[in-house]
Amino acid sequence: MLTLYLDEGLSPVDSLFKCLNNLHGSFALVLLFAEYPDALFVAKRNLPLAIGYNCNTVFAASDSNALSAFVKRISYLEDGDIAVINLVELVYTTMVHKLNAV
């Protein structure tokens, strides 16, 4: 389903929003796209997802305890969040804000 939206010319974030709107249940996703090798795309609903980062390293995990030995800071996604992580920045977009903007 995600590939269909990407093939329509949507960005990875917009494709994720459309795809997640059609999914039911719980999930925590970490995606890597060939066209964006320096970015991780993460999303969650009803399951934990933490992002840990140091100077030049970023990790995503379902358990912050697993991250704490490797990173200095940890952020937590809220339900409906999609985040794009790269070495320069961490950008959050919430499904609620995205749906209200459409």
mmCIF file of C-alpha atoms in Angstrom, residues 31-33 36-41 84-87:
data_model
loop_
_atom_site.group_PDB
_atom_site.id
_atom_site.type_symbol
_atom_site.label_atom_id
_atom_site.label_comp_id
_atom_site.label_asym_id
_atom_site.label_seq_id
_atom_site.Cartn_x
_atom_site.Cartn_y
_atom_site.Cartn_z
ATOM 1 C CA LEU A 31 11.126 2.648 7.815
ATOM 2 C CA LEU A 32 14.106 3.322 5.584
ATOM 3 C CA PHE A 33 13.538 4.419 1.982
ATOM 4 C CA TYR A 36 16.365 8.801 1.513
ATOM 5 C CA PRO A 37 19.262 6.687 2.854
ATOM 6 C CA ASP A 38 20.171 9.222 5.558
ATOM 7 C CA ALA A 39 16.716 9.343 7.163
ATOM 8 C CA LEU A 40 14.568 7.054 9.271
ATOM 9 C CA PHE A 41 10.801 7.450 9.179
ATOM 10 C CA VAL A 84 11.685 11.887 10.322
ATOM 11 C CA ILE A 85 15.096 11.364 11.873
ATOM 12 C CA ASN A 86 18.428 12.239 10.321
ATOM 13 C CA LEU A 87 21.777 13.394 11.684
#
